Tab-separated table of C-alpha atoms in Angstrom:
chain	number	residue	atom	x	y	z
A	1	UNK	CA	-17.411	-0.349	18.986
A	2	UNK	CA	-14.041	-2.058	19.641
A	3	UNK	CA	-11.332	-0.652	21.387
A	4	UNK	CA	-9.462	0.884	17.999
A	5	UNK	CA	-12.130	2.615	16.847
A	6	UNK	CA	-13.451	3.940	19.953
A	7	UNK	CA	-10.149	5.472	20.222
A	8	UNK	CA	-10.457	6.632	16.965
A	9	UNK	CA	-14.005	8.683	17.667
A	10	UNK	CA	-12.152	9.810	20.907
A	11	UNK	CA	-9.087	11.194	19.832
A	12	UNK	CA	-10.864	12.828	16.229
A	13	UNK	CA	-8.386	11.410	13.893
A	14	UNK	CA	-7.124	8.189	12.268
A	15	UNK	CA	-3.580	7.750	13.131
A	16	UNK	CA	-2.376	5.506	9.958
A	17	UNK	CA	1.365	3.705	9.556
A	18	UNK	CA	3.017	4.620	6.180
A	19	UNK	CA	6.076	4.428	4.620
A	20	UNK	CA	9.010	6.856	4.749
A	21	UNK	CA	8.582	7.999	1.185
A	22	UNK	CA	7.530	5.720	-1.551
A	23	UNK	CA	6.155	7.739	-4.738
A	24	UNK	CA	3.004	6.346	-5.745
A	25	UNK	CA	2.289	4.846	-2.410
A	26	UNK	CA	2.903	7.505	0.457
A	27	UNK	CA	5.210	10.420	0.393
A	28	UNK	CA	5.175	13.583	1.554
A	29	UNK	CA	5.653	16.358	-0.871
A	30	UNK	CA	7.120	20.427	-0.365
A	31	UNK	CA	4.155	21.465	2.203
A	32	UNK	CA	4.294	17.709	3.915
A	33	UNK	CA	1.034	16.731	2.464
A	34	UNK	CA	1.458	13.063	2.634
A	35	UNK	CA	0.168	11.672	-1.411
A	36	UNK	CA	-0.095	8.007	-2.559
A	37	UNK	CA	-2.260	5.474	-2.757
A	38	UNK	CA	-1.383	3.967	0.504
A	39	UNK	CA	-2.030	8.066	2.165
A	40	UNK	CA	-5.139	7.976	-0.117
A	41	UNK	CA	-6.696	5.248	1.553
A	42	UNK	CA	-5.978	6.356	5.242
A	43	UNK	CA	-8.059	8.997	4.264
A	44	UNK	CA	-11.091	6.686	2.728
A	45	UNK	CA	-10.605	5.171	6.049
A	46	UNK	CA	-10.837	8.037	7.960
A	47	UNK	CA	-13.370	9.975	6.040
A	48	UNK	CA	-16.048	6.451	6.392
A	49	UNK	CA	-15.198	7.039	10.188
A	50	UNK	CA	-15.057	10.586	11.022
A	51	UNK	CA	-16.504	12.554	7.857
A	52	UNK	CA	-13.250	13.947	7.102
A	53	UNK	CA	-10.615	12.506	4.725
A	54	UNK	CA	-8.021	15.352	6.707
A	55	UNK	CA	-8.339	13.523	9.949
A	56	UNK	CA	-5.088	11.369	9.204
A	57	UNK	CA	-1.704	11.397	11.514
A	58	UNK	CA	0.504	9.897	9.610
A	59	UNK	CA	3.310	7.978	11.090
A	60	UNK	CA	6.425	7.419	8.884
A	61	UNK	CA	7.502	3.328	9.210
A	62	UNK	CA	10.658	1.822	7.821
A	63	UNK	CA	10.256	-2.036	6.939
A	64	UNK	CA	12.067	-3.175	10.480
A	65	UNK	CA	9.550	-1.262	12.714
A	66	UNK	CA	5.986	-1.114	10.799
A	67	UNK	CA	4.838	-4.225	12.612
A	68	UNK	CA	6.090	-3.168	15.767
A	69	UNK	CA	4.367	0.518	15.409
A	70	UNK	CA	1.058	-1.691	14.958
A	71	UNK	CA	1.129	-3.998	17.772
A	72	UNK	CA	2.352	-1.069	20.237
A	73	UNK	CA	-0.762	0.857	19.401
A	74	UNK	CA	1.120	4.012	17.669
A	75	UNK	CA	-0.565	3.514	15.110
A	76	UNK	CA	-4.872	2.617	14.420
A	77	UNK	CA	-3.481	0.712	11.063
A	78	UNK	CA	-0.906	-0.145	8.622
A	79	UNK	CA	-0.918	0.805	4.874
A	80	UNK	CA	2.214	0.675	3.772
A	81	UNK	CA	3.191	-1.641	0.709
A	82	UNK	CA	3.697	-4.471	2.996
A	83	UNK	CA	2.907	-8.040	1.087
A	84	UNK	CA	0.108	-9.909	2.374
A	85	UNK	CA	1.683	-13.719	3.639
A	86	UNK	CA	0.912	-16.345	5.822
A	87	UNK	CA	3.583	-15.995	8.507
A	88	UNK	CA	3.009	-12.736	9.051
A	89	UNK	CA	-0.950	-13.171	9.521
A	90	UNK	CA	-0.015	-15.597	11.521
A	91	UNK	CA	2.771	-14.492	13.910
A	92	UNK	CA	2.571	-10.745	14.603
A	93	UNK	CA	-0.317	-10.093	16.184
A	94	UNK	CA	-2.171	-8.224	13.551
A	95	UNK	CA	-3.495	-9.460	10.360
A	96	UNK	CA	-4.139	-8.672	6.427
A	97	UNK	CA	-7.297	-7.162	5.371
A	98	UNK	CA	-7.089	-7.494	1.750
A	99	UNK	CA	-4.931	-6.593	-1.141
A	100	UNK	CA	-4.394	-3.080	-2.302
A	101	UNK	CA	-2.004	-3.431	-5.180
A	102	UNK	CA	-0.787	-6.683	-6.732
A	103	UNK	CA	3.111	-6.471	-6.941
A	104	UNK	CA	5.905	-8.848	-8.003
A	105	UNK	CA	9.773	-8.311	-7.594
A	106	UNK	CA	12.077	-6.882	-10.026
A	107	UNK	CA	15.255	-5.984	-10.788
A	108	UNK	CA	16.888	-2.223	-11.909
A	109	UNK	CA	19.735	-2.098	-13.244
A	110	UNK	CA	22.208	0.315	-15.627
A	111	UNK	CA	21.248	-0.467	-19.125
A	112	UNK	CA	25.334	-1.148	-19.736
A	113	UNK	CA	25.683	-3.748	-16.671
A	114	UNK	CA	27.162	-6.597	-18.414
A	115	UNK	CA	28.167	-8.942	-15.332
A	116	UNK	CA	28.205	-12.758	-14.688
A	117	UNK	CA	27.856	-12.070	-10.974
A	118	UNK	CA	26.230	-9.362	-9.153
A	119	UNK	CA	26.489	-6.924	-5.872
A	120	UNK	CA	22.319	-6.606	-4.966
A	121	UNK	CA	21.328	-4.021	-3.361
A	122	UNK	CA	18.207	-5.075	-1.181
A	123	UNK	CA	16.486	-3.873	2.349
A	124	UNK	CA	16.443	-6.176	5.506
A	125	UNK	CA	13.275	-7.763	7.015
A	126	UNK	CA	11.748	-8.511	3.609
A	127	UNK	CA	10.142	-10.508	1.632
A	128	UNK	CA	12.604	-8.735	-1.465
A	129	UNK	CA	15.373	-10.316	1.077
A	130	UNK	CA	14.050	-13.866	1.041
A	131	UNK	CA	13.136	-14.046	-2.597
A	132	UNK	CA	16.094	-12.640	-3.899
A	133	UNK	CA	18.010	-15.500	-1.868
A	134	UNK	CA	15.867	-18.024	-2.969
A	135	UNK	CA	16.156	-17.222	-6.602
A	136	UNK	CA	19.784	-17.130	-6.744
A	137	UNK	CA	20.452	-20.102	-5.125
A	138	UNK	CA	17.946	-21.761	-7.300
A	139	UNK	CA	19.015	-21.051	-10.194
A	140	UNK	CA	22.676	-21.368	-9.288
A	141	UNK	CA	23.945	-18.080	-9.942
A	142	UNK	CA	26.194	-15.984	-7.297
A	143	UNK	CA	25.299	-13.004	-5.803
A	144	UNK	CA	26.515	-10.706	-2.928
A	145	UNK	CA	23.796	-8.351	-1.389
A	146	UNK	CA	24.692	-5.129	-0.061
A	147	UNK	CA	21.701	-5.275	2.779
A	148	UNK	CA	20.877	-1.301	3.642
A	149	UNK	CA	17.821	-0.357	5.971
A	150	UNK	CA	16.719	3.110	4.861
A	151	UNK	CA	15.290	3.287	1.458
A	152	UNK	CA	17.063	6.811	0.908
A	153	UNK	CA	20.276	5.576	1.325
A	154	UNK	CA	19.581	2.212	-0.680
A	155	UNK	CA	18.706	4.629	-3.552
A	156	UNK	CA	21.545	6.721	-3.046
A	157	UNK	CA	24.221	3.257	-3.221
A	158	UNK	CA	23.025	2.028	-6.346
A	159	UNK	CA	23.215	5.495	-8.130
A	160	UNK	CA	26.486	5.637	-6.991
A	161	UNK	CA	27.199	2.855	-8.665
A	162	UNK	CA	27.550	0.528	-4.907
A	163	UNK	CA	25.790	-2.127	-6.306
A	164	UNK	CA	25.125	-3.452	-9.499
A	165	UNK	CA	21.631	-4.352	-9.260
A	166	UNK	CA	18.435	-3.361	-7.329
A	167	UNK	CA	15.613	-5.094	-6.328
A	168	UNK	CA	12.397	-4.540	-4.818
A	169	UNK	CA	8.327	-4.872	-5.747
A	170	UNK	CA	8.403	-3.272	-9.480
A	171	UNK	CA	6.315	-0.381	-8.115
A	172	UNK	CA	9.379	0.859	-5.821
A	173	UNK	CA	11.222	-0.184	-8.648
A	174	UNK	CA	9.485	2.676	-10.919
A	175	UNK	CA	9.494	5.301	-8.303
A	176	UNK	CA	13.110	5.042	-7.674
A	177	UNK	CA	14.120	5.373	-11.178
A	178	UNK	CA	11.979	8.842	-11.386
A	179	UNK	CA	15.093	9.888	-8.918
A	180	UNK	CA	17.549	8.948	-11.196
A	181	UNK	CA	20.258	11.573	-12.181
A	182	UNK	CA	18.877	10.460	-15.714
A	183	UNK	CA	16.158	8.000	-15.231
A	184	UNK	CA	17.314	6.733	-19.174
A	185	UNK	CA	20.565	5.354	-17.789
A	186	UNK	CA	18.868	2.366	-15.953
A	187	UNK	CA	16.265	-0.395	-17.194
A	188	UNK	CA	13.875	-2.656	-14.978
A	189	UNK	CA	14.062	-5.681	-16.256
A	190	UNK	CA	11.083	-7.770	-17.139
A	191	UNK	CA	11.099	-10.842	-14.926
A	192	UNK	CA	8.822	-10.655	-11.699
A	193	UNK	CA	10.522	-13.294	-9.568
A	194	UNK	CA	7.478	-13.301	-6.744
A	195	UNK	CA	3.785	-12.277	-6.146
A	196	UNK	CA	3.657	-9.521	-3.744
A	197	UNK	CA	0.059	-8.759	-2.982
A	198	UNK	CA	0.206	-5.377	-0.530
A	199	UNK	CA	-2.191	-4.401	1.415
A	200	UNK	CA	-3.219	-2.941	4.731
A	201	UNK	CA	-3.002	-4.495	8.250
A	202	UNK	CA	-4.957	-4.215	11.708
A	203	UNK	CA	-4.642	-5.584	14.851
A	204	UNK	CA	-5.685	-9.185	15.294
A	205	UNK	CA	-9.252	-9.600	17.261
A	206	UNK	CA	-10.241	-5.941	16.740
A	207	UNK	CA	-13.151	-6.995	14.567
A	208	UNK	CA	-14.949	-3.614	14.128
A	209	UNK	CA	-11.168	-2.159	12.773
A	210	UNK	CA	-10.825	-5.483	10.833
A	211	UNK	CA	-14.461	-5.111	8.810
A	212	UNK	CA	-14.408	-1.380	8.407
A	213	UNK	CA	-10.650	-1.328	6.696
A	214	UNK	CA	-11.781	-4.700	4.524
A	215	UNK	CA	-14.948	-3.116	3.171
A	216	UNK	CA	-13.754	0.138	2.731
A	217	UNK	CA	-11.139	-1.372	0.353
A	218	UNK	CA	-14.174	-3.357	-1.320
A	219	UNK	CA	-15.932	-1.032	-1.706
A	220	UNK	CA	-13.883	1.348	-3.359
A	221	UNK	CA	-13.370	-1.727	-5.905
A	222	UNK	CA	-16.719	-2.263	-6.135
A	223	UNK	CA	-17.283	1.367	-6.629
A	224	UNK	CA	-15.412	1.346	-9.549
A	225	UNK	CA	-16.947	-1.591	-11.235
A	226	UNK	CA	-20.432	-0.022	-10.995
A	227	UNK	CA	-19.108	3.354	-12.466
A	228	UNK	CA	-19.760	5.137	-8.908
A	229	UNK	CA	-16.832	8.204	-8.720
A	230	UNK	CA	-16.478	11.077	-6.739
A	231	UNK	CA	-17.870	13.252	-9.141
A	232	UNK	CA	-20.944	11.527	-9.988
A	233	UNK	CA	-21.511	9.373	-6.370
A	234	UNK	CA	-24.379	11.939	-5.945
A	235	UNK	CA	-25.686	11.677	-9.086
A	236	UNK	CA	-25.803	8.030	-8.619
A	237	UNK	CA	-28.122	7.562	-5.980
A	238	UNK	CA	-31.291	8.742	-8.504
A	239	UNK	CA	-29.874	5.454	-10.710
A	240	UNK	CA	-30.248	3.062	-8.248
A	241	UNK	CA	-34.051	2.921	-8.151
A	242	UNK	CA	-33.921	-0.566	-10.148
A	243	UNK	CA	-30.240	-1.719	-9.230
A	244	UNK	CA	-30.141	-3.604	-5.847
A	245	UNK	CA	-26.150	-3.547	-5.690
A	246	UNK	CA	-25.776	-0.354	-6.508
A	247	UNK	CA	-28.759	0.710	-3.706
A	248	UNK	CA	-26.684	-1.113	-1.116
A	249	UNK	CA	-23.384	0.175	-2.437
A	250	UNK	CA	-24.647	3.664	-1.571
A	251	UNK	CA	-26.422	3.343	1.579
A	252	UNK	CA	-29.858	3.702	0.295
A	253	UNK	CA	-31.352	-0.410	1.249
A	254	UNK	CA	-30.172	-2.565	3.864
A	255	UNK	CA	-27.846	-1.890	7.600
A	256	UNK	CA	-24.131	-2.266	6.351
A	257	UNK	CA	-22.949	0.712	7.476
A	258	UNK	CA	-24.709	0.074	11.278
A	259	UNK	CA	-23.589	-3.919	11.228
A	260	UNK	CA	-19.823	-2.049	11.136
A	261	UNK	CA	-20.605	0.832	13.608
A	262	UNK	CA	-21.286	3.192	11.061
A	263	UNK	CA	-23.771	4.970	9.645
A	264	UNK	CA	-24.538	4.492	6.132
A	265	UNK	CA	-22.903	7.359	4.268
A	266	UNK	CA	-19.437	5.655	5.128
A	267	UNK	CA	-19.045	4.891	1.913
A	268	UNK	CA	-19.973	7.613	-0.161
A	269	UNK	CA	-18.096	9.264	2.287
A	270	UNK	CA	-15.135	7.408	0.903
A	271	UNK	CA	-15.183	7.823	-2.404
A	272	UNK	CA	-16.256	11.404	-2.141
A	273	UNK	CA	-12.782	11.643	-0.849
A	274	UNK	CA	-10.414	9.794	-2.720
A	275	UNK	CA	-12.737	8.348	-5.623
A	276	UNK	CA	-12.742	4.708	-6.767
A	277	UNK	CA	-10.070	2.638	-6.650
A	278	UNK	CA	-9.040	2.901	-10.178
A	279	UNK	CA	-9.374	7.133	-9.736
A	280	UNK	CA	-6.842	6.070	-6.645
A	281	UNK	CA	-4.717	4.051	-9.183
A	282	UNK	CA	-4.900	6.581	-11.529
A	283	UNK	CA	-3.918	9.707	-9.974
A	284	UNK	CA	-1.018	7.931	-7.543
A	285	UNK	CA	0.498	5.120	-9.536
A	286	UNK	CA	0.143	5.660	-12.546
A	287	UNK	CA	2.232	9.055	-12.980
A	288	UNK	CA	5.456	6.537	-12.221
A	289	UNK	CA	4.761	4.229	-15.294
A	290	UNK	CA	3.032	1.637	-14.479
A	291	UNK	CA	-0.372	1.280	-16.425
């Protein structure tokens, strides 16, 4: 195995970069069980590895220092709404292994805002950053951002009333407005100004990592397309008699799990934990309003 995942089986646990607190994507809630789809697939990750979707340290990234946490080795991998572009597989040092959510960039704002030019609130060493510039100045219009690092205290301006508008991927977007005083008072406007596809990130030439993160992720997809859930993964394996994919899918023909350094249960491993991707979907992003 490579040197990530041999630390991995050494140390008995996945150690997986999140964010802060996003709802629908990682957060930790009252007993610091971390939820999300982002926490859900560490554990598919982990579970394909080690058996057990528990054996996940999660460590808490802002958007300035989840690279960083990467390439110093504090962390195995990144899955943390991060978009997927060509810079960054380029120039960091670790690379894209896939896309776990397909995002674009909105804007909040109070459903009475009725402004010809805006204060924007927006976090540093983004993408949002960038785009937001780039659309402003595009189309002419003035803007000042209000640039604050912590997505806590971003939240807590533009309730306050610091800035007129907010913008980030539409997701965020949603989860923030849960955490309005009264979510009713502010609208997210329709526009998507950028694609954003997220998804998770490993260190570059650490192909073992690389595969087993991308084909978890497929797989997942994969599983859902076939109809293969966590409730019925079991039940599956006497359907696959006459269905070649779905024999593959589920360990049963071929060496996929051993070409990766696994065995091959990984997967039903996987979804045994978390389910398919659209259970994923379905149980982390969709309670914030976003079908």
């Amino acid at each position: 195995a490579g040197p990530t995942l041999d630390a991995i089986k050494e140390r008995g646990s996945l150690r997986c970069a999140v964010n802060t607190g996003l709802l629908g994507f990682s957060a930790p809630d009252s007993k610091g069980r971390w939820n999300g789809i982002d926490a859900d697939f560490c554990r598919a990750v982990a579970a394909a590895i080690l058996g057990d979707p528990e054996k996940v340290q999660y460590v808490a990234t802002n958007a300035q220092n989840r690279f960083t946490v990467l390439q110093a080795g504090e962390a195995d991998m990144l899955s943390r709404n991060t978009t997927w572009t060509s810079s960054r597989d380029a120039t960091l040092g670790s690379v894209f292994t896939g896309v776990l959510f397909y995002d674009g960039q909105g804007f909040m704002v109070p459903k009475d805002l009725g402004v010809k030019s805006a204060t924007v609130c927006v976090q540093p060493g983004t993408t949002t950053e960038l785009n937001v510039s780039d659309y402003f100045r595009s189309n002419k219009m003035n803007f000042k951002p209000v640039v604050i690092a912590e997505l806590n205290q971003i939240e807590q301006a533009f309730f306050a009333g610091r800035c007129d508008v907010y913008t980030t991927d539409i997701s965020g977007l949603a989860a923030t407005r849960l955490k309005a005083p009264n979510k009713d008072d502010y609208v997210i406007l329709p526009d998507a100004i950028s694609k954003e596809p997220l998804g998770p990130m490993v260190r570059r030439g650490d192909w073992e990592s690389f595969n087993i993160v991308k084909w978890t992720l497929f797989g997942l997809l994969e599983a859902e397309e076939m109809g293969v859930t966590s409730a019925n993964v079991d039940a599956k394996k006497g359907e696959a008699a006459n269905n070649p994919p779905l024999q593959r899918l589920l360990g049963l023909s071929g060496d996929t799990g051993k070409s990766i350094g696994l065995d091959n249960d990984w997967l039903i491993r996987a979804v045994k934990a978390v389910g398919n991707y659209g259970e994923m979907y379905q149980r982390n992003v969709g309670p914030i309003g976003i079908a």
